[in-house]
Coordinates of C-alpha atoms in Angstrom, one line a residue:
Chain A
M22 CA -17.8 39.4 33.6
T23 CA -20.5 39.9 36.2
K24 CA -23.2 39.8 33.6
Q25 CA -22.0 36.4 32.4
R26 CA -22.0 35.1 35.8
R27 CA -25.6 36.0 36.2
V28 CA -26.7 33.9 33.3
P29 CA -28.8 31.2 35.1
M30 CA -27.4 27.7 34.7
V31 CA -28.9 24.3 35.2
E32 CA -26.8 21.3 36.2
R33 CA -26.5 18.6 33.6
M34 CA -23.6 16.3 34.5
S35 CA -22.0 15.4 37.8
L36 CA -18.2 15.7 38.4
W37 CA -17.9 11.8 38.1
Q38 CA -19.9 11.8 34.8
R39 CA -17.6 14.5 33.4
V40 CA -14.5 12.6 34.5
V41 CA -15.7 9.4 32.8
H42 CA -16.9 11.4 29.8
G43 CA -13.4 12.8 29.5
I44 CA -11.8 9.4 29.7
L45 CA -14.3 8.2 27.1
I46 CA -13.3 11.0 24.8
L47 CA -9.6 10.1 25.3
A48 CA -10.3 6.4 24.6
I49 CA -12.3 7.1 21.5
L50 CA -9.7 9.6 20.2
M51 CA -6.9 7.0 20.7
L52 CA -9.0 4.4 18.9
V53 CA -10.1 6.6 16.1
V54 CA -6.7 8.2 15.3
S55 CA -4.8 4.9 15.4
G56 CA -7.6 3.0 13.6
L57 CA -8.3 5.5 10.8
A58 CA -4.5 5.9 10.3
L59 CA -4.4 2.2 9.6
V60 CA -7.4 2.1 7.3
Y61 CA -6.1 5.1 5.3
H62 CA -2.4 4.0 5.5
Q63 CA -1.8 5.0 1.9
H64 CA -2.4 8.7 2.6
G65 CA 0.4 11.0 3.7
W66 CA -1.5 12.3 6.8
A67 CA -2.1 8.7 8.0
Q68 CA 1.6 7.8 7.5
A69 CA 2.6 10.8 9.5
L70 CA 0.2 9.8 12.3
I71 CA 1.6 6.3 12.3
A72 CA 5.1 7.6 12.4
A73 CA 4.2 9.9 15.3
M74 CA 2.9 6.8 17.1
G75 CA 6.3 5.1 16.7
G76 CA 5.5 3.1 13.6
L77 CA 3.1 0.2 13.2
G78 CA 3.9 -1.4 16.4
G79 CA 3.4 1.8 18.4
R80 CA 0.1 2.3 16.5
A81 CA -1.1 -1.1 17.6
V82 CA -0.1 -0.3 21.2
V83 CA -2.1 3.0 21.1
H84 CA -5.1 1.2 19.6
K85 CA -5.1 -1.6 22.1
A86 CA -4.5 0.9 25.0
G87 CA -7.6 2.8 23.8
A88 CA -9.6 -0.4 23.7
V89 CA -8.6 -1.3 27.3
L90 CA -9.6 2.2 28.4
L91 CA -13.0 1.9 26.6
V92 CA -13.7 -1.4 28.4
L93 CA -12.7 0.3 31.7
V94 CA -15.2 3.1 30.9
G95 CA -17.9 0.5 30.2
L96 CA -17.1 -1.4 33.5
S97 CA -17.2 1.9 35.5
H98 CA -20.5 2.7 33.8
L99 CA -22.0 -0.7 35.0
L100 CA -20.6 -0.1 38.5
S101 CA -22.1 3.4 38.6
L102 CA -25.4 2.0 37.6
M103 CA -25.2 -0.5 40.5
V104 CA -24.2 2.0 43.2
S105 CA -25.6 5.4 42.1
P106 CA -29.4 6.3 42.3
R107 CA -28.6 9.2 40.0
Y108 CA -27.3 6.9 37.4
R109 CA -30.3 4.6 37.7
R110 CA -32.7 7.6 37.4
D111 CA -30.8 8.7 34.2
M112 CA -31.0 5.1 32.9
R113 CA -34.8 5.1 33.4
E114 CA -35.0 8.4 31.6
S115 CA -33.0 7.1 28.6
V116 CA -35.2 4.1 28.0
P117 CA -36.6 4.6 24.4
R118 CA -40.3 5.0 24.3
L119 CA -42.9 5.2 21.5
S120 CA -43.3 8.9 22.4
D121 CA -39.7 9.4 21.3
L122 CA -40.6 8.4 17.7
R123 CA -43.7 10.8 17.9
Q124 CA -41.7 13.7 19.3
G125 CA -38.9 13.1 16.8
W126 CA -41.3 13.2 13.9
S127 CA -43.0 16.3 15.3
G128 CA -39.5 17.9 15.6
V129 CA -39.0 17.2 11.9
L130 CA -42.5 18.6 11.0
W131 CA -41.9 21.7 13.1
R132 CA -38.6 22.3 11.3
T133 CA -40.1 21.8 7.8
T134 CA -43.5 23.5 8.2
G135 CA -43.0 25.7 11.2
K136 CA -46.5 24.8 12.3
G137 CA -47.5 24.2 15.9
Q138 CA -45.1 24.3 18.8
P139 CA -41.6 22.8 18.8
P140 CA -41.5 19.5 20.8
R141 CA -40.8 19.6 24.5
Y142 CA -38.3 16.9 25.2
G143 CA -37.6 15.2 28.6
R144 CA -34.2 14.8 30.3
F145 CA -32.9 13.1 27.1
T146 CA -34.0 14.0 23.6
P147 CA -34.8 11.2 21.2
M148 CA -31.5 11.8 19.4
Q149 CA -29.6 11.6 22.7
K150 CA -31.3 8.3 23.5
F151 CA -30.6 7.0 20.1
Q152 CA -27.0 8.0 20.4
Y153 CA -26.6 6.4 23.9
W154 CA -28.0 3.0 22.9
G155 CA -26.5 3.1 19.5
L156 CA -23.0 3.8 20.8
L157 CA -23.4 0.9 23.3
A158 CA -24.5 -1.5 20.6
C159 CA -21.6 -0.3 18.3
C160 CA -19.1 -0.7 21.1
L161 CA -20.3 -4.3 21.7
V162 CA -19.7 -5.1 18.0
M163 CA -16.4 -3.3 18.0
G164 CA -15.4 -5.1 21.1
A165 CA -16.3 -8.5 19.8
S166 CA -14.6 -8.0 16.4
G167 CA -11.7 -6.2 18.0
A168 CA -11.1 -9.1 20.3
V169 CA -10.8 -11.4 17.2
L170 CA -8.5 -8.9 15.5
W171 CA -6.4 -8.5 18.8
S172 CA -4.1 -11.4 17.6
P173 CA -5.0 -12.2 13.9
Q174 CA -2.6 -15.0 13.8
A175 CA -4.2 -16.8 16.7
S176 CA -7.6 -16.0 15.5
V177 CA -7.0 -17.4 11.9
G178 CA -5.8 -20.7 13.5
L179 CA -8.6 -20.9 16.0
L180 CA -11.5 -19.7 13.7
S181 CA -10.6 -19.2 10.0
K182 CA -9.1 -16.8 7.5
R183 CA -12.6 -16.1 6.2
F184 CA -14.0 -15.2 9.7
V185 CA -11.1 -12.9 10.5
D186 CA -11.5 -11.1 7.2
L187 CA -15.2 -10.7 8.0
M188 CA -14.3 -9.3 11.4
L189 CA -11.8 -7.0 9.8
V190 CA -14.5 -5.5 7.4
V191 CA -17.1 -5.3 10.3
H192 CA -14.5 -3.5 12.5
S193 CA -13.2 -1.0 10.0
S194 CA -16.6 -0.3 8.5
Q195 CA -18.3 0.1 11.8
A196 CA -15.6 2.5 12.9
Q197 CA -16.6 4.8 10.0
V198 CA -20.3 4.8 11.1
I199 CA -19.2 5.4 14.7
F200 CA -17.1 8.4 13.6
I201 CA -20.0 10.0 11.8
L202 CA -22.8 9.0 14.2
F203 CA -21.2 9.5 17.5
I204 CA -18.4 12.0 16.9
L205 CA -19.6 14.4 14.1
W206 CA -23.3 14.1 14.8
H207 CA -22.9 14.3 18.6
L208 CA -20.7 17.3 18.3
Y209 CA -23.2 19.0 16.0
D210 CA -26.3 18.0 18.1
I211 CA -24.8 18.9 21.5
H212 CA -22.3 21.6 20.8
L213 CA -23.3 23.5 17.6
A214 CA -27.0 23.1 17.1
G215 CA -29.9 24.8 18.9
G216 CA -27.9 27.9 20.0
N217 CA -25.2 25.9 21.8
F218 CA -22.4 27.3 19.6
P219 CA -19.5 27.5 20.2
M220 CA -20.2 24.7 22.7
N221 CA -22.3 23.3 25.5
P222 CA -20.0 23.7 28.6
A223 CA -21.8 20.9 30.5
W224 CA -19.0 18.5 29.7
L225 CA -16.5 20.8 31.5
T226 CA -18.6 22.7 34.1
G227 CA -21.4 20.3 34.4
K228 CA -23.9 23.0 33.8
M229 CA -25.7 24.4 30.7
R230 CA -27.6 27.7 30.1
E231 CA -31.1 27.7 31.6
D232 CA -32.7 29.2 28.5
L233 CA -31.2 26.5 26.3
F234 CA -32.2 23.8 28.7
K235 CA -35.8 25.1 28.7
A236 CA -35.9 25.0 25.0
Q237 CA -34.2 21.7 24.5
H238 CA -35.6 19.7 27.5
G239 CA -39.0 21.5 28.0
A240 CA -40.8 18.6 29.6
E241 CA -37.9 18.0 32.0
W242 CA -37.9 21.7 33.0
D243 CA -41.6 21.6 33.7
A244 CA -41.1 18.6 35.9
M245 CA -38.3 20.3 37.8
Q246 CA -40.6 23.3 38.4
K247 CA -43.4 21.1 39.7
G248 CA -40.9 19.8 42.1
T249 CA -41.3 16.3 41.0
K250 CA -37.7 16.3 40.1
E251 CA -34.6 17.7 41.6
Chain B
M12 CA 41.3 26.4 -59.6
T13 CA 44.5 26.8 -61.6
G14 CA 46.5 24.0 -63.2
P15 CA 49.5 23.4 -60.8
S16 CA 47.4 23.6 -57.7
M17 CA 44.9 21.2 -59.2
L18 CA 47.8 18.8 -59.8
R19 CA 49.0 19.1 -56.2
L20 CA 45.6 18.3 -54.8
R21 CA 45.3 15.2 -57.0
R22 CA 48.8 14.1 -55.8
I23 CA 47.7 14.5 -52.2
L24 CA 44.5 12.5 -52.8
W25 CA 46.4 9.7 -54.5
V26 CA 49.0 9.5 -51.6
G27 CA 46.2 9.4 -49.2
L28 CA 44.3 6.7 -51.1
V29 CA 47.4 4.5 -51.4
A30 CA 48.3 4.9 -47.8
A31 CA 44.8 3.9 -46.7
A32 CA 44.9 0.9 -48.9
F33 CA 48.2 -0.1 -47.4
A34 CA 46.9 0.4 -43.9
T35 CA 43.8 -1.8 -44.5
A36 CA 46.0 -4.4 -46.1
A37 CA 48.2 -4.3 -43.1
Y38 CA 45.2 -4.8 -40.7
A39 CA 44.0 -7.7 -42.9
Q40 CA 47.5 -9.0 -42.9
E41 CA 47.3 -9.0 -39.0
D42 CA 44.0 -11.0 -39.0
V43 CA 45.6 -13.5 -41.5
R44 CA 48.6 -13.8 -39.2
C45 CA 46.3 -14.4 -36.2
L46 CA 44.2 -16.9 -38.1
S47 CA 47.2 -18.8 -39.3
C48 CA 47.0 -20.5 -35.9
H49 CA 43.6 -19.5 -34.4
G50 CA 41.8 -20.3 -37.6
K51 CA 42.6 -23.9 -37.4
P52 CA 39.8 -26.0 -36.1
G53 CA 41.0 -27.9 -33.0
F54 CA 43.6 -25.3 -32.1
R55 CA 43.6 -25.6 -28.3
K56 CA 45.9 -25.5 -25.3
T57 CA 45.9 -27.6 -22.2
L58 CA 46.7 -25.5 -19.1
P59 CA 48.8 -26.9 -16.3
S60 CA 45.6 -27.3 -14.4
G61 CA 44.4 -29.7 -17.0
Q62 CA 41.8 -27.4 -18.3
V63 CA 41.6 -27.3 -22.0
L64 CA 41.4 -23.8 -23.6
E65 CA 39.8 -23.7 -26.9
L66 CA 41.7 -21.2 -29.1
F67 CA 40.0 -21.8 -32.4
V68 CA 38.1 -18.7 -33.8
D69 CA 35.7 -19.1 -36.7
P70 CA 36.4 -16.0 -38.8
N71 CA 33.0 -16.4 -40.5
L72 CA 31.2 -16.1 -37.3
L73 CA 33.1 -12.9 -36.4
R74 CA 32.1 -11.5 -39.7
L75 CA 28.4 -12.1 -38.9
S76 CA 28.7 -10.5 -35.5
V77 CA 28.2 -6.9 -34.5
H78 CA 32.0 -6.6 -34.6
K79 CA 32.2 -7.6 -38.2
D80 CA 34.4 -4.6 -39.1
K81 CA 36.8 -5.1 -36.2
H82 CA 40.1 -6.8 -36.4
C83 CA 41.7 -9.1 -33.9
V84 CA 44.0 -6.6 -32.4
D85 CA 41.2 -4.0 -32.0
C86 CA 40.1 -6.0 -29.0
H87 CA 43.2 -8.1 -28.3
A88 CA 45.1 -4.9 -28.0
D89 CA 48.0 -6.4 -26.0
V90 CA 49.0 -8.8 -28.7
S91 CA 51.8 -7.6 -31.0
E92 CA 54.1 -10.6 -31.5
V93 CA 53.6 -14.1 -32.7
P94 CA 54.2 -16.4 -30.9
H95 CA 53.0 -14.4 -27.8
P96 CA 55.9 -13.9 -25.4
V97 CA 53.4 -13.4 -22.6
T98 CA 49.9 -14.8 -22.2
P99 CA 47.4 -12.3 -23.8
Q100 CA 45.0 -10.8 -21.2
P101 CA 41.3 -11.2 -21.4
V102 CA 39.7 -8.6 -23.6
N103 CA 38.6 -5.4 -22.0
C104 CA 35.3 -4.4 -23.6
R105 CA 35.5 -1.0 -22.0
R106 CA 38.1 0.0 -24.5
C107 CA 35.2 0.9 -26.8
H108 CA 32.0 0.5 -24.6
Y109 CA 31.8 3.7 -22.8
N110 CA 29.6 6.8 -23.0
G111 CA 31.4 9.2 -25.4
N112 CA 33.4 6.6 -27.3
T113 CA 34.4 7.4 -30.9
S114 CA 34.7 3.9 -32.1
G115 CA 31.2 3.5 -33.2
A116 CA 30.1 1.4 -30.1
P117 CA 26.7 2.2 -28.6
Q118 CA 26.7 5.3 -26.4
L119 CA 25.8 3.5 -23.2
A120 CA 27.3 3.3 -19.7
K121 CA 26.3 -0.2 -19.0
Y122 CA 29.7 -1.1 -17.7
L123 CA 29.1 1.5 -14.8
E124 CA 26.0 -0.3 -13.9
F125 CA 27.9 -3.6 -14.1
E126 CA 30.7 -2.2 -11.8
R127 CA 27.9 -1.6 -9.1
S128 CA 26.2 -4.9 -9.6
V129 CA 26.8 -8.1 -7.5
H130 CA 28.7 -9.5 -10.5
G131 CA 30.9 -6.5 -10.9
K132 CA 31.7 -6.3 -7.3
A133 CA 32.6 -10.0 -7.2
L134 CA 34.9 -9.5 -10.1
A135 CA 36.5 -6.5 -8.6
A136 CA 37.1 -8.5 -5.4
G137 CA 38.9 -11.1 -7.5
N138 CA 36.4 -13.8 -7.4
P139 CA 37.4 -16.2 -10.2
K140 CA 33.8 -17.4 -10.7
A141 CA 32.5 -13.8 -11.3
P142 CA 31.2 -13.3 -14.8
T143 CA 32.7 -10.8 -17.3
C144 CA 30.9 -9.3 -20.3
Q145 CA 31.9 -12.3 -22.4
D146 CA 30.3 -14.8 -20.1
C147 CA 26.9 -13.5 -20.9
H148 CA 27.4 -11.8 -24.3
G149 CA 29.8 -14.3 -25.9
S150 CA 33.1 -13.4 -27.4
H151 CA 33.5 -13.6 -31.2
F152 CA 29.8 -14.2 -32.2
I153 CA 28.2 -11.3 -30.4
L154 CA 24.9 -10.3 -31.8
P155 CA 22.3 -7.7 -30.9
G156 CA 19.8 -8.7 -28.1
S157 CA 17.0 -8.5 -30.7
D158 CA 18.5 -11.4 -32.7
P159 CA 17.1 -14.8 -31.7
R160 CA 20.6 -16.3 -32.2
S161 CA 22.1 -13.9 -29.6
R162 CA 23.0 -15.3 -26.2
V163 CA 21.2 -12.2 -24.7
F164 CA 18.1 -12.7 -26.8
R165 CA 15.2 -12.7 -24.3
A166 CA 14.3 -16.4 -24.7
N167 CA 18.0 -17.4 -24.3
I168 CA 18.7 -15.5 -21.1
P169 CA 17.7 -18.2 -18.6
Q170 CA 20.1 -20.6 -20.3
V171 CA 22.9 -18.0 -20.1
C172 CA 22.3 -17.3 -16.5
G173 CA 21.8 -20.9 -15.8
T174 CA 25.4 -21.6 -17.0
C175 CA 26.4 -20.6 -13.5
H176 CA 23.0 -20.6 -11.6
L177 CA 22.2 -24.3 -12.3
K178 CA 19.8 -25.1 -9.4
I179 CA 17.8 -21.9 -10.0
F180 CA 17.6 -22.5 -13.7
A181 CA 16.2 -26.0 -13.1
E182 CA 13.5 -24.5 -10.7
Y183 CA 12.7 -21.7 -13.2
E184 CA 12.3 -24.1 -16.1
A185 CA 9.7 -26.2 -14.1
S186 CA 7.9 -23.0 -13.0
I187 CA 4.9 -21.5 -14.7
H188 CA 7.0 -18.7 -16.0
G189 CA 9.7 -21.1 -17.4
K190 CA 7.1 -23.3 -19.1
A191 CA 5.4 -20.2 -20.6
L192 CA 8.8 -19.0 -22.0
A193 CA 9.5 -22.5 -23.4
K194 CA 6.2 -22.2 -25.3
G195 CA 7.5 -18.9 -26.9
N196 CA 5.2 -16.7 -24.7
P197 CA 6.5 -13.2 -25.1
D198 CA 5.0 -12.1 -21.8
A199 CA 6.8 -14.7 -19.7
P200 CA 9.4 -13.1 -17.5
V201 CA 13.0 -14.2 -17.8
C202 CA 15.7 -13.8 -15.2
T203 CA 16.4 -10.1 -16.2
S204 CA 12.7 -9.2 -16.0
C205 CA 12.9 -9.4 -12.2
H206 CA 16.6 -9.0 -11.4
G207 CA 17.6 -6.4 -13.9
E208 CA 20.5 -6.8 -16.5
H209 CA 23.8 -5.1 -15.8
N210 CA 22.7 -3.7 -12.5
I211 CA 21.8 -7.0 -10.8
E212 CA 22.2 -6.7 -7.1
K213 CA 22.0 -9.0 -4.1
P214 CA 18.5 -9.2 -2.6
E215 CA 19.9 -7.8 0.6
E216 CA 20.7 -4.5 -1.1
T217 CA 18.0 -2.0 -0.4
T218 CA 18.1 -0.9 -4.1
S219 CA 17.7 -4.4 -5.4
T220 CA 14.6 -5.1 -7.4
V221 CA 14.2 -8.3 -5.4
N222 CA 14.7 -6.8 -2.0
P223 CA 11.7 -7.4 0.2
R224 CA 10.8 -3.8 0.0
H225 CA 10.5 -4.0 -3.8
V226 CA 9.4 -7.5 -4.6
A227 CA 5.7 -6.5 -4.9
N228 CA 6.6 -3.7 -7.2
T229 CA 8.7 -6.0 -9.4
C230 CA 5.9 -8.5 -9.6
A231 CA 3.5 -5.7 -10.2
K232 CA 5.3 -4.8 -13.5
C233 CA 3.2 -7.6 -15.0
H234 CA 0.8 -8.7 -12.3
D235 CA -1.2 -5.6 -11.9
K236 CA -1.6 -5.0 -15.6
V237 CA -5.1 -6.1 -16.7
V238 CA -4.1 -6.4 -20.4
I239 CA -1.4 -8.9 -19.6
M240 CA -3.2 -10.8 -16.8
E241 CA -6.6 -11.2 -18.5
K242 CA -4.9 -13.3 -21.2
Y243 CA -4.0 -15.9 -18.6
G244 CA -7.1 -15.7 -16.4
V245 CA -5.0 -14.3 -13.5
N246 CA -6.6 -11.6 -11.3
A247 CA -4.8 -8.3 -11.8
E248 CA -5.9 -7.2 -8.3
Q249 CA -3.6 -9.6 -6.6
V250 CA -1.0 -6.8 -6.0
A251 CA -3.6 -4.3 -4.6
T252 CA -5.1 -6.9 -2.3
Y253 CA -1.6 -7.7 -1.1
E254 CA -1.0 -4.0 -0.4
E255 CA -4.1 -3.8 1.7
S256 CA -3.5 -7.0 3.6
F257 CA -1.7 -7.2 7.1
H258 CA 1.5 -8.4 5.3
G259 CA 1.3 -5.6 2.6
I260 CA 0.8 -2.8 5.1
A261 CA 3.6 -4.2 7.4
N262 CA 5.9 -4.4 4.4
E263 CA 4.9 -0.8 3.4
F264 CA 6.0 0.5 6.8
G265 CA 9.3 -1.3 6.8
V266 CA 8.5 -4.5 8.6
L267 CA 10.5 -6.6 6.1
K268 CA 9.9 -9.9 7.9
A269 CA 6.3 -9.6 6.8
A270 CA 5.5 -11.8 3.8
N271 CA 6.0 -10.5 0.3
C272 CA 5.0 -12.2 -2.9
A273 CA 7.9 -14.5 -3.0
S274 CA 7.5 -15.6 0.7
C275 CA 4.4 -17.5 -0.3
H276 CA 4.8 -18.1 -4.1
T277 CA 8.5 -18.7 -3.9
A278 CA 10.9 -16.8 -6.1
H279 CA 11.8 -19.3 -9.0
D280 CA 9.7 -22.4 -8.8
I281 CA 6.3 -20.4 -9.0
L282 CA 3.4 -22.8 -9.8
P283 CA -0.2 -22.1 -10.1
P284 CA -2.4 -22.8 -7.1
S285 CA -4.1 -25.7 -9.0
D286 CA -0.8 -27.6 -9.1
P287 CA -0.5 -29.9 -6.1
R288 CA 3.2 -29.1 -5.9
S289 CA 2.5 -25.4 -5.7
S290 CA 3.4 -23.7 -2.4
V291 CA -0.1 -22.0 -2.6
N292 CA -2.1 -25.1 -3.4
P293 CA -4.8 -25.1 -0.7
A294 CA -3.3 -28.4 0.7
N295 CA 0.1 -26.8 1.0
I296 CA -1.0 -23.4 2.5
P297 CA -0.7 -24.5 6.2
K298 CA 2.8 -25.5 5.5
T299 CA 3.7 -22.3 3.6
C300 CA 2.0 -20.1 6.3
G301 CA 3.8 -22.2 8.9
K302 CA 7.2 -21.0 7.6
C303 CA 6.4 -17.7 9.6
H304 CA 3.5 -18.8 11.7
P305 CA 4.5 -21.9 13.6
G306 CA 1.5 -24.3 14.1
A307 CA -0.5 -22.9 11.2
N308 CA -3.4 -25.3 10.5
A309 CA -6.0 -25.8 7.8
N310 CA -8.0 -22.8 9.1
F311 CA -5.3 -20.7 7.3
A312 CA -6.6 -22.1 4.0
N313 CA -10.2 -21.6 4.9
G314 CA -10.9 -18.3 3.1
R315 CA -9.3 -16.3 0.3
I316 CA -5.7 -15.1 0.9
H317 CA -5.9 -12.3 -1.7
I318 CA -9.4 -11.1 -0.5
D319 CA -10.9 -8.0 -2.2
A320 CA -13.9 -6.9 -0.2
K321 CA -15.1 -4.8 -3.1
D322 CA -15.4 -7.8 -5.3
K323 CA -18.3 -10.4 -5.2
S324 CA -15.7 -13.2 -5.2
A325 CA -15.2 -12.2 -1.5
G326 CA -18.6 -13.7 -0.7
I327 CA -20.0 -12.7 2.6
V328 CA -17.3 -10.2 3.2
Y329 CA -18.4 -8.4 0.1
W330 CA -22.0 -8.3 1.1
V331 CA -21.2 -7.2 4.7
A332 CA -18.8 -4.5 3.3
L333 CA -21.6 -3.3 0.9
G334 CA -24.1 -3.2 3.7
F335 CA -21.8 -1.1 5.8
K336 CA -21.1 1.2 2.9
I337 CA -24.8 1.8 2.5
L338 CA -25.1 2.4 6.3
T339 CA -22.2 4.8 6.4
L340 CA -23.6 6.8 3.5
S341 CA -27.1 6.8 5.1
T342 CA -25.7 8.0 8.3
L343 CA -23.8 10.8 6.6
A344 CA -27.0 11.7 4.7
G345 CA -29.0 11.7 8.0
L346 CA -26.5 14.2 9.6
F347 CA -26.7 16.5 6.6
I348 CA -30.5 16.4 6.6
H349 CA -30.6 17.2 10.3
I350 CA -28.3 20.2 9.7
G351 CA -30.3 21.2 6.7
L352 CA -33.6 21.1 8.5
D353 CA -32.1 23.0 11.5
L354 CA -30.7 25.7 9.2
Y355 CA -34.0 26.0 7.2
R356 CA -36.0 26.5 10.4
K357 CA -33.5 29.0 11.7
I358 CA -33.7 31.0 8.5
R359 CA -37.5 30.9 8.3
N360 CA -37.7 32.0 12.1
H361 CA -35.3 34.8 11.4
Q362 CA -37.4 35.9 8.4
K363 CA -40.6 35.8 10.5
A364 CA -39.0 37.9 13.2
G365 CA -38.5 40.5 10.5
G366 CA -34.7 40.0 10.3
A367 CA -34.3 43.0 12.4
K368 CA -32.1 41.3 14.9
P369 CA -29.9 38.7 13.4
G370 CA -28.8 36.2 15.9
A371 CA -31.7 37.0 18.2
P372 CA -32.2 34.2 20.8
S373 CA -35.7 33.5 19.5
S374 CA -34.5 32.4 16.2
E375 CA -31.3 30.6 17.4
I376 CA -32.6 28.5 20.2
Q377 CA -34.1 25.3 19.0
P378 CA -35.0 22.0 20.6

């Protein structure tokens, strides 16, 4: 136990960030479970899930509650950006740059050829930046199409059957992309890959192992050592 | 065999033969007695209610029917005296038509199905309008269903049902199914194709073939069969697209107020969408949708109702779905490539380190 405690850790997420991240997980789980159950309604597992949610009506309530929760997470994120310098610093760090492409490519080269040094990423790796902005874009698409599908009857009358059909395809197809890109890939990238197995505890404790941090965010570590960053 | 015993056997055989001949003659005698009145054309009786009961029986027709070997009293078993001291009861077909009979009737238990049917229940409840076997099959001129002269021959069924169900018969006759039948189309559904035969139940019964739970399955008996539908240029995907629609999914999960095939296409007067009188003609779609969705407007008709995102006929929906399919597969491929590259580097680093310490941090930690 004492040995484990001595493992040096680096802070990665604030308490508030962890709380919001937890609510985001809950919202996405509610949406994914109730959404995929509808898309795969002909399968036994989906039917069992729908039954567990209290039938089709209950499923819709869970899905819509998840959507409201996700919107609230988005609004809290905006609010945090307005009031918190830490959020604004992280936002600046997450802006995609041309160097991300170069670093991403050198990461691929290093893995395939083993030549040179592994890339030294900043506070956010190119993959993390891609996932942050990608998820944001996807959520906007899901929000817009979801708003149309909130009441299909009203939407058909207001827009058209064709448009609602289009939104249905966009919504259900995009959901599958989100599932792969932001759930499976994020779980692999953050919790399984790069020695993080079985998981990166930052989402619970806010801290990650220093040796992993050095390897995965080398440039950020250097900057912290120089004292240019906290 | 010895002489005297041979003689005894011959005697027995002769006695038997003569007795059989007498018995047959007696039966024939019975028929002759019956026909002495019932064989006269125009033999009828006016009931106190004013109703005229036709009592003439054409013996030639009976001899052409499936019951050609039967005699009057085989069925009219309660008649033994002429004139009849009490009014003979209607014939009970169940005397012979049951599973396990020895009279040569088909070994079927249709009457059990009939008892559970809407008609059988009405009959048991004493409803005077309830049909009996004879109302559909006829009485003296019963023919197998495969005989075009039979009342229950496929093409004759709507007329038989129409004897009581007049309004529905008129609707059916004008429908695409009724017209197809009139042209001699063997694929055209008749009443029994959807409702069943002896086992017809009220639509409210959960086991009825036309209960909202089962309507789609009943229509699917023909409408999801490519071999049948392609003959008429009808899309065989209509059932599948319904099952994937809001309505179909709701129906599948027991929301029976959700539309089924008949809600939009109607049950009996089904017409093709090209017919201006059709409930699914584009001009009539707002009205049809409006039955459940008050205030439905022309936007309800703007787009395909039975849309199949996997088919080019879906237009932009098809292309968007295809684009997303490619995107989803690319994303999945990207994830696998990422994992593959990581594993490859991990294995190579491990090999470089001599493989002495599997799981050493140097080979595990990767950016």
